[in-house]
XYZ file of C-alpha atoms in Angstrom:
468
model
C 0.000 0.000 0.000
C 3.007 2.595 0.711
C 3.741 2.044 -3.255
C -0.133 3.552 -4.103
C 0.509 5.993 -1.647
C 3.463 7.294 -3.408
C 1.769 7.789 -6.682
C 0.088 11.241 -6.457
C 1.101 12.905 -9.671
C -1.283 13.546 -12.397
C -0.949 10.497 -15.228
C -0.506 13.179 -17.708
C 3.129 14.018 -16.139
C 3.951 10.131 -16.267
C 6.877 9.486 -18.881
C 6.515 6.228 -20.807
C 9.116 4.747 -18.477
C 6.788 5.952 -15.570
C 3.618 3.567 -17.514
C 6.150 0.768 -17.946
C 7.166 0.556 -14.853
C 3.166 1.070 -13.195
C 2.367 -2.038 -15.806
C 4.772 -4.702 -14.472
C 4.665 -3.549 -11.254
C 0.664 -4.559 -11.137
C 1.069 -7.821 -13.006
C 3.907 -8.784 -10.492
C 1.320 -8.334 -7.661
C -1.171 -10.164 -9.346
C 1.685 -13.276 -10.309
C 2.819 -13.618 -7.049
C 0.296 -12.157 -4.510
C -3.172 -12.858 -6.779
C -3.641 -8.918 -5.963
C -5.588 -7.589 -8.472
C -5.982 -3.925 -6.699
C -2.876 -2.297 -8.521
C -3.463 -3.503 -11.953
C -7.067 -2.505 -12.008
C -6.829 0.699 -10.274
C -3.923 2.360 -11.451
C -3.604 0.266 -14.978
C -7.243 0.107 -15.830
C -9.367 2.558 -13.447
C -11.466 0.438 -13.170
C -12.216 -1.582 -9.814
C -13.964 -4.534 -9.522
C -17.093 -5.443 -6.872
C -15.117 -7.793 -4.021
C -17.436 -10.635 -5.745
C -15.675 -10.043 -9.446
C -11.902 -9.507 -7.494
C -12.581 -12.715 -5.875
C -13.373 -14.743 -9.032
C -10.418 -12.762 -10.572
C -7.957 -13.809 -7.092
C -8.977 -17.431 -7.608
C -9.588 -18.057 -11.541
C -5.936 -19.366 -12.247
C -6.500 -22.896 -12.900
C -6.389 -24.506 -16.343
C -10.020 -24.193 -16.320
C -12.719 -21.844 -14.300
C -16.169 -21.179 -14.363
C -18.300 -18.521 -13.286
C -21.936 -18.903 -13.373
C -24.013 -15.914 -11.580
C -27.504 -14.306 -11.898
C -27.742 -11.676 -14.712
C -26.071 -8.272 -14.041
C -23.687 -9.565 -11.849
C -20.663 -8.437 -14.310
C -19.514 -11.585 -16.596
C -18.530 -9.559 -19.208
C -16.420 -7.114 -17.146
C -13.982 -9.567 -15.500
C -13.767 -11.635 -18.831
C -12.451 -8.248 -20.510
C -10.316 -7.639 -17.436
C -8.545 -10.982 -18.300
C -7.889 -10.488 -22.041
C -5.661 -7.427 -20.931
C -4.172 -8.897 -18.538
C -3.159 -12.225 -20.621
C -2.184 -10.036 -23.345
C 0.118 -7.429 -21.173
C 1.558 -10.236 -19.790
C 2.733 -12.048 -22.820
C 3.598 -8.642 -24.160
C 6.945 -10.068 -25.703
C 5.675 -12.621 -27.231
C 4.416 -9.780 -29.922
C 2.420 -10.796 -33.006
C 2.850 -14.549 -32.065
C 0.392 -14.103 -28.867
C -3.641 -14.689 -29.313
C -6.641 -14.633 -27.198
C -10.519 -15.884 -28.078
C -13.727 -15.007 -27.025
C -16.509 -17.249 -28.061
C -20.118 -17.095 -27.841
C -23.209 -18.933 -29.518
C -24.009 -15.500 -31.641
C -21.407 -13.070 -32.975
C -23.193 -10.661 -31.193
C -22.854 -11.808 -27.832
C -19.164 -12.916 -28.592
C -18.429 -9.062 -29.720
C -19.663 -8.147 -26.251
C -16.528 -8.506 -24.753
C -14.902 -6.884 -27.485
C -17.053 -3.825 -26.646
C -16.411 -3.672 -23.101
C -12.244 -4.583 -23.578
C -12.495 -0.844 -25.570
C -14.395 0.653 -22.697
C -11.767 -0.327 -20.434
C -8.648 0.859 -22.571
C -10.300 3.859 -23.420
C -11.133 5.102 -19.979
C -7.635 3.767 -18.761
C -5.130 6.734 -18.770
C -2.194 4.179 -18.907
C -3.429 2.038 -22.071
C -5.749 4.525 -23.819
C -3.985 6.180 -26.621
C -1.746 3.501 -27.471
C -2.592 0.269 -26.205
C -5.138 -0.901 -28.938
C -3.719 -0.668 -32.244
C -6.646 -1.717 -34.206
C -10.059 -2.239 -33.732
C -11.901 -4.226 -36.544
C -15.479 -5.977 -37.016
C -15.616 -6.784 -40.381
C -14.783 -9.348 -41.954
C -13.900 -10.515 -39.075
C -14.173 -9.156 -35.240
C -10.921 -8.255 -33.509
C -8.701 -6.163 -31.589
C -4.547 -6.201 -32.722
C -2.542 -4.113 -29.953
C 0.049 -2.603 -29.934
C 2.705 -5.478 -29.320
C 1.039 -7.455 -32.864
C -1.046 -9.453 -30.060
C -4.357 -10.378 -31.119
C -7.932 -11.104 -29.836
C -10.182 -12.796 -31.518
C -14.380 -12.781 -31.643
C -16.082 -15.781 -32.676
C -18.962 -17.638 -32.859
C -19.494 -21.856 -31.775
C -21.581 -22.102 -35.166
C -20.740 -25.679 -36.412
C -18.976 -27.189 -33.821
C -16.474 -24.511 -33.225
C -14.944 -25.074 -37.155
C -13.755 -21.425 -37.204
C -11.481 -21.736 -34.145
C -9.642 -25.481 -35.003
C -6.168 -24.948 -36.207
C -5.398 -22.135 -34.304
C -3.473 -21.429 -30.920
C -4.557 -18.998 -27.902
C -3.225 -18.497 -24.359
C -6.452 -17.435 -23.187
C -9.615 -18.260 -24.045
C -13.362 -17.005 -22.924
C -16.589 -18.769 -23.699
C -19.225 -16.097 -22.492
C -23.053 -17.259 -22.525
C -22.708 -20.287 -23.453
C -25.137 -21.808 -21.346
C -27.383 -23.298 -24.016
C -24.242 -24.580 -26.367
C -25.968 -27.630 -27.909
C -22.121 -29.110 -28.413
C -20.361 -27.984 -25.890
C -18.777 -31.025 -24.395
C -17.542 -31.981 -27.629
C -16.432 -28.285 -27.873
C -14.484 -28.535 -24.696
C -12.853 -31.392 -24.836
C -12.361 -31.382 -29.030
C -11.766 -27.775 -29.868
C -11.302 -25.295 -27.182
C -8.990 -27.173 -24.992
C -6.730 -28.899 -27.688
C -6.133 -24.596 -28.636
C -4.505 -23.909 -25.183
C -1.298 -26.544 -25.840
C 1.111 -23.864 -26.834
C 1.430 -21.238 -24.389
C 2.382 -22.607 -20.452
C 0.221 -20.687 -18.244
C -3.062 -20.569 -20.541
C -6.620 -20.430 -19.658
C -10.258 -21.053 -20.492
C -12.828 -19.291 -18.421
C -16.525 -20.209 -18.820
C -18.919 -17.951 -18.023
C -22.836 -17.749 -18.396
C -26.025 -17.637 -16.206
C -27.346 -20.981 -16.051
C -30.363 -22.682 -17.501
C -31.040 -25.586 -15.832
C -29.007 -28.819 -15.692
C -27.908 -29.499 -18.641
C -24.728 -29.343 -20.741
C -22.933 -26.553 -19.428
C -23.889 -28.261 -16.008
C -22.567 -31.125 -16.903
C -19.255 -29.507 -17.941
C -19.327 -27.040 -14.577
C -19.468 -30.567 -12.749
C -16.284 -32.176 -13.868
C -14.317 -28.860 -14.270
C -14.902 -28.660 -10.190
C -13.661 -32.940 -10.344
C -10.498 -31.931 -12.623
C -10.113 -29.429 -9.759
C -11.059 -26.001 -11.903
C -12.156 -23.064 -9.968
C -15.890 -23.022 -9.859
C -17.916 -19.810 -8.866
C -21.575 -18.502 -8.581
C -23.084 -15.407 -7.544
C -26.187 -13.552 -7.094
C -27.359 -10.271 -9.300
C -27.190 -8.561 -5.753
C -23.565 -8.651 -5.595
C -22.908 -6.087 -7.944
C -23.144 -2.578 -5.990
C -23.591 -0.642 -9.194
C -26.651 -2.325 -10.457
C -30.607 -1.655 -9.072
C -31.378 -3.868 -6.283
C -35.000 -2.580 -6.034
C -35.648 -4.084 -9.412
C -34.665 -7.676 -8.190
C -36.562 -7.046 -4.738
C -39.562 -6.330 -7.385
C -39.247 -9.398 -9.547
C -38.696 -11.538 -6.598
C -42.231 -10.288 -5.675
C -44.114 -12.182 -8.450
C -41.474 -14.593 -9.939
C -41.511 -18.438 -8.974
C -38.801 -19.559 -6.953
C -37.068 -21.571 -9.865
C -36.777 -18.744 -12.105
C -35.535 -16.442 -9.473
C -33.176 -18.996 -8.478
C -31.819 -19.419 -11.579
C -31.882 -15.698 -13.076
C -30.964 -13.698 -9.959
C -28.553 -16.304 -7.660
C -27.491 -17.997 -10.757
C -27.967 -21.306 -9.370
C -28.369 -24.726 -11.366
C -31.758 -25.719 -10.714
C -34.095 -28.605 -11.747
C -35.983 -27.532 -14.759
C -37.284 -31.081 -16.096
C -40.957 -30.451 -14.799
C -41.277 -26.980 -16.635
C -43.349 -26.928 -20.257
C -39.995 -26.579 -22.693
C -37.092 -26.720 -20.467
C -36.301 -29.619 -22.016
C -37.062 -29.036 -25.906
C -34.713 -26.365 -26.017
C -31.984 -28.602 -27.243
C -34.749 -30.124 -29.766
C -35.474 -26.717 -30.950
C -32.523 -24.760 -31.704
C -30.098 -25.637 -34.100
C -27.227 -23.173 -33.390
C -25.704 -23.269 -37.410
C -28.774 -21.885 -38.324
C -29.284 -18.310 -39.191
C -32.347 -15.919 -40.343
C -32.684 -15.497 -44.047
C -34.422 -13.475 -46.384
C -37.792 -14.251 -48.498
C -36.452 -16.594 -50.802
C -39.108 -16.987 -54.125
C -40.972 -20.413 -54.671
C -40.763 -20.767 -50.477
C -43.913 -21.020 -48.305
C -44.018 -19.010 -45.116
C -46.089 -18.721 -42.175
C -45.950 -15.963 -40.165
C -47.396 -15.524 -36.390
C -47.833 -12.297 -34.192
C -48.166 -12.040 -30.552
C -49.493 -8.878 -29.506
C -48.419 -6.493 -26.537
C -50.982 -5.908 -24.225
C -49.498 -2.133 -22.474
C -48.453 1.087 -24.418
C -45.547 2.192 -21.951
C -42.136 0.901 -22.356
C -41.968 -1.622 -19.672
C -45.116 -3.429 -21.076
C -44.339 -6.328 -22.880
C -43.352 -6.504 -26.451
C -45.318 -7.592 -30.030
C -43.203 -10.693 -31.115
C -43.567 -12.183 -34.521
C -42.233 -15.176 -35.995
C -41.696 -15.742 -40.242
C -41.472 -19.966 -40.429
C -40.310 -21.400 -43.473
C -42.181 -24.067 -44.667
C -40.708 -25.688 -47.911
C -39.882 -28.402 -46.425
C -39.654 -30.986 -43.027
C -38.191 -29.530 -40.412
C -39.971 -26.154 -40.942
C -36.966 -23.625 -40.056
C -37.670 -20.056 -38.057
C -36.382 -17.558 -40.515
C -37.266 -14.427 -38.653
C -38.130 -12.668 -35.746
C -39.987 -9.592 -34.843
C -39.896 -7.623 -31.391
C -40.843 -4.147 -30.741
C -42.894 -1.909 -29.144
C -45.699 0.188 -31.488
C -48.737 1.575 -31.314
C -51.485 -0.854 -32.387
C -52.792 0.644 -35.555
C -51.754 3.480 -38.428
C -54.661 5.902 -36.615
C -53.534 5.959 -33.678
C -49.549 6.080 -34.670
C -51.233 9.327 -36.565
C -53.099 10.587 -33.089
C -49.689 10.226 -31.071
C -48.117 12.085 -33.815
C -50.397 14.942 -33.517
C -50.794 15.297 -29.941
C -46.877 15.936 -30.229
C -46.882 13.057 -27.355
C -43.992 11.177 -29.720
C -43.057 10.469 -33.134
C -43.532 6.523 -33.858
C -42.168 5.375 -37.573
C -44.555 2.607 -37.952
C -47.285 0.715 -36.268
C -48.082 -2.780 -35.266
C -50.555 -2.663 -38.091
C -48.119 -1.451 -40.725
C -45.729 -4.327 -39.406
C -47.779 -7.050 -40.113
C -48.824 -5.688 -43.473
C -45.121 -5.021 -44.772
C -44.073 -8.496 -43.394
C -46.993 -10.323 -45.364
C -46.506 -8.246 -48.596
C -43.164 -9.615 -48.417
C -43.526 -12.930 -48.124
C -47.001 -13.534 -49.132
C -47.479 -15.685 -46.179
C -50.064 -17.330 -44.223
C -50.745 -14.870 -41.498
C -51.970 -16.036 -37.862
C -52.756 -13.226 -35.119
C -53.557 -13.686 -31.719
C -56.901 -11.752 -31.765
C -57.565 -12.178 -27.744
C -58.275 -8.717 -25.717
C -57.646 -5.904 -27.939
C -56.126 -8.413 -30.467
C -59.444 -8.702 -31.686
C -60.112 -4.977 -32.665
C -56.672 -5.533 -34.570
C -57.776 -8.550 -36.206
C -61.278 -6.827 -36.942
C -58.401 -4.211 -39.394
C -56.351 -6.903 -40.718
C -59.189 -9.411 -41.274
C -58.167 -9.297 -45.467
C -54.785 -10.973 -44.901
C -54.914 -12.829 -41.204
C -56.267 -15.379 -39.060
C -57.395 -15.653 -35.650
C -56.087 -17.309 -32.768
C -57.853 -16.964 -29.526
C -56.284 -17.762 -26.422
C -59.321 -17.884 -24.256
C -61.043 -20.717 -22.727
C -58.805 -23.768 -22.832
C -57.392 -22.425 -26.256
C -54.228 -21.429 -24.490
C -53.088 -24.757 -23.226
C -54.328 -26.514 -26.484
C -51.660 -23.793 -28.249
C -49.054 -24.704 -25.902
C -49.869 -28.798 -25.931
C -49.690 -28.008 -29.916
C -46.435 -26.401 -29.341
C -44.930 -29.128 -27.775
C -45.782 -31.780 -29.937
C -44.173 -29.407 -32.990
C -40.910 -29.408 -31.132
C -40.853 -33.274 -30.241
C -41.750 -34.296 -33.369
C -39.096 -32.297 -34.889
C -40.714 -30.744 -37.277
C -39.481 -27.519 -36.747
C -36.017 -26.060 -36.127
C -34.685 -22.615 -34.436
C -31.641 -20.376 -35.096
C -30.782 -19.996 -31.148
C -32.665 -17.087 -29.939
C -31.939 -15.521 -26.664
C -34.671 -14.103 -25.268
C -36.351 -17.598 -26.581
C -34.682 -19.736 -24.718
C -34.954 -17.855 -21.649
C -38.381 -17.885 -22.099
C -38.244 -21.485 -22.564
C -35.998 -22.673 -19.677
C -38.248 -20.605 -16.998
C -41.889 -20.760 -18.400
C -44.563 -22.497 -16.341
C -47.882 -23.159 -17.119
C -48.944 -20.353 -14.188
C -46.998 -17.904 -16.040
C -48.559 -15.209 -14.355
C -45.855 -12.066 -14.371
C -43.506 -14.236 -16.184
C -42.265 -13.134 -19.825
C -43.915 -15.045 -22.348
C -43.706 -12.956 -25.426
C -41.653 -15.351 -27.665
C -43.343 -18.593 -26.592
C -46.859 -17.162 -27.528
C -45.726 -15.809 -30.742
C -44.274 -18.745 -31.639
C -47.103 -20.514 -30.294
C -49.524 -18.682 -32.636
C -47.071 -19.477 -35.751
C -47.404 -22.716 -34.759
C -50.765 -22.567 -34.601
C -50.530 -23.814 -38.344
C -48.912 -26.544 -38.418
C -50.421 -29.666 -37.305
C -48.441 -32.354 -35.937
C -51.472 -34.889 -36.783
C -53.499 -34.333 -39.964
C -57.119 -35.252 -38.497
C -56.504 -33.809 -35.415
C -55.876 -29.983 -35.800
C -55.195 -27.868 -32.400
C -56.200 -24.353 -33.856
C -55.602 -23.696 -37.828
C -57.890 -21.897 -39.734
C -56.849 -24.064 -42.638
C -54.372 -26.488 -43.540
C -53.559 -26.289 -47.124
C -51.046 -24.407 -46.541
C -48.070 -27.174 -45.447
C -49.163 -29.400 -48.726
């Protein structure tokens, strides 16, 4: 402590030698003492919550997990360890690589985001630190030593990572990875034999026991450093929003989302179709002409923005499995009149409406178009009679739509690019889903809605002709 003492002048007086000698001074601390204070205060400015430091103190075996509620920090102390991998093997220049993986490039370039945060709020690194920052073709950061990191997606078993040599490695989110024992064991951990010293952290909320359970279970055999966490830990977030959802949540989705625990998920409606479902290699296309779509809306039921959401799904049907080729979400007011009225009033200025949504979408694809016409859904339906259907949830139509549902996904007729907010859906929902969010399982429940799984015995389709 007498050494932070001692630094009191302003970073801009510090002479290159001054930055040098700040760097190695922090990674000694954290080689030798597993004191991550220096490096992240005077190196990064940026200090961790004592849960993050103690997963960073503790997370340097060959393998480590950490599996906490949402908004505990994942991404954060990930970043954290890219720069410190990379400072560390500074000498190794061009030679050196790191990886972050995810299930979507989107979610893998979340790392990337936050490792520019850091450098760029870091008066020691900013400036000169990151040499190049690139997303396309490809997603990564070069620094300033040649050292690399690298973004990248598990699509098809990992193929874009084999070959190739890292001394760290992330896997962030990668809770529902269909593959990822054979990822582990095949892919990522065959990459770390070059460098002594090298890493693989895994790191996602859990969602139930599967897979990445599995793997969590015999990293903490092999001896890996295992941690959870709760949401609460993290100072910086809004407690009063858990203390909120706690209110009305069961206690397996709150155990699961907010204190990250692996919890027994069998019993719940599509827990376990998840891995039936989604088929991670897939991706959302385009209309493509002489293809058959159906397309299905659920519609939100508030106008403010923490109401839920109008989700729509676009389902290929050409051919067995059926394959989800695009999703809707978003937050609209119901028809073109009153988009027109908000206008007016000057209250805000919305671009489209829910009506104009479903109306571009079906001009597009020329599709078979099922809305859920419950509530107010049927004074929408009432305006869109000329191109949709109705699906009514009342009565014992919901469960028959979620039964139907089901028997889709088990008989494999239809397949999923992985969708987030989807499978979260699908790993919590329970059949009293009061207060739970059930947006993208009723919207794909109304697509659905279409396609029977047994010819003379149709759950809720207008008409049928449509799949022959």
């Amino acid at each position: 402590m007498e050494f932070l003492k001692s630094v009191e002048k302003s970073i801009s007086q510090y002479t290159t030698d001054d930055k040098v000698f700040l760097i190695l001074f922090a990674l000694e601390k954290i080689h030798n003492e597993k004191d991550w204070l220096p490096f992240e205060d005077l190196v990064l400015n940026n200090i961790s919550h004592p849960a993050q430091n103690k997963f960073l103190k503790n997370s340097d075996k060959k393998e480590n997990v950490i599996h906490p509620g949402n908004g505990w920090g994942k991404t954060s102390v990930l970043a954290k360890k890219h720069i410190f991998f990379v400072l560390s093997n500074f000498m190794h220049l061009s030679k050196y690589k790191t990886l972050n993986v995810a299930i979507t490039q989107d979610q893998a370039e979340l790392v990337h985001d936050e490792i520019v945060r850091i450098v760029q709020n870091s008066p020691i690194l900013s400036g000169w630190f990151i040499k190049n920052d690139t997303r396309f073709p490809s997603s990564k950061i070069v620094y300033a030593s040649g050292a690399i990191t690298e973004f990248k997606t598990t699509k098809k078993k990992g193929e874009s990572i084999e070959g190739k040599e890292y001394g760290y490695i992330s896997a962030d989110e990668i809770a529902l990875e269909l593959h990822l024992e054979f990822l582990r064991d095949h892919i990522l951990l065959p990459r770390l034999r070059k460098w002594r010293g090298s890493q693989i952290d895994f790191s996602a909320t859990p969602k139930g026991r599967n897979a990445y359970f599995r793997v969590v279970e015999d990293i903490k055999r092999k001896g890996g450093y295992v941690q959870g966490g709760s949401s609460y830990d993290n100072p910086h977030t809004d407690h009063s929003l858990y203390d909120y959802q706690l209110k009305t949540w069961t206690e397996t989705k709150a155990n699961q989302v907010i204190f990250g625990q692996f919890v027994e998920t069998s019993g719940l409606m599509f827990s376990g179709r998840v891995d039936k479902l989604f088929d991670n290699d897939l991706t959302f296309q385009e209309v493509l002409t002489g293809h058959k779509y159906i397309e299905g809306w659920d519609l939100a039921r508030g106008k403010n923005k923490n109401a839920d959401s109008t989700v729509g799904f676009r389902i290929d049907i050409r051919e067995k499995p059926f394959k989800v080729v695009k999703r809707w979400s978003f937050q609209l007011p119901w028809t073109e009149k009153e988009r027109e009225n908000i206008i007016s009033s000057g209250e805000d200025n919305p671009t489209s409406s829910i009506e104009r949504e479903i109306r571009t979408s079906y001009y597009e694809s020329n599709a078979e178009v099922y809305i859920d016409s419950t509530g107010i859904g049927d004074t929408l339906f009432g305006i869109l009679k000329d191109i949709a259907n109705p699906v009514d949830f009342r009565g014992g139509n919901k469960d028959k739509l979620l039964e139907n549902l089901q028997a889709v996904i088990d008989a494999g007729l239809l397949k999923c690019p992985y969708i987030p907010e989807l499978a979260d859906e699908m790993t919590t929902y329970d059949r009293s889903d009061v207060n739970l969010p059930t947006d993208n399982i009723m919207g794909l429940a109304v697509a659905c809605s279409a396609i029977p799984v047994y010819e003379e015995d149709p759950v809720m389709v207008v008409d049928h002709d449509i799949l022959r």
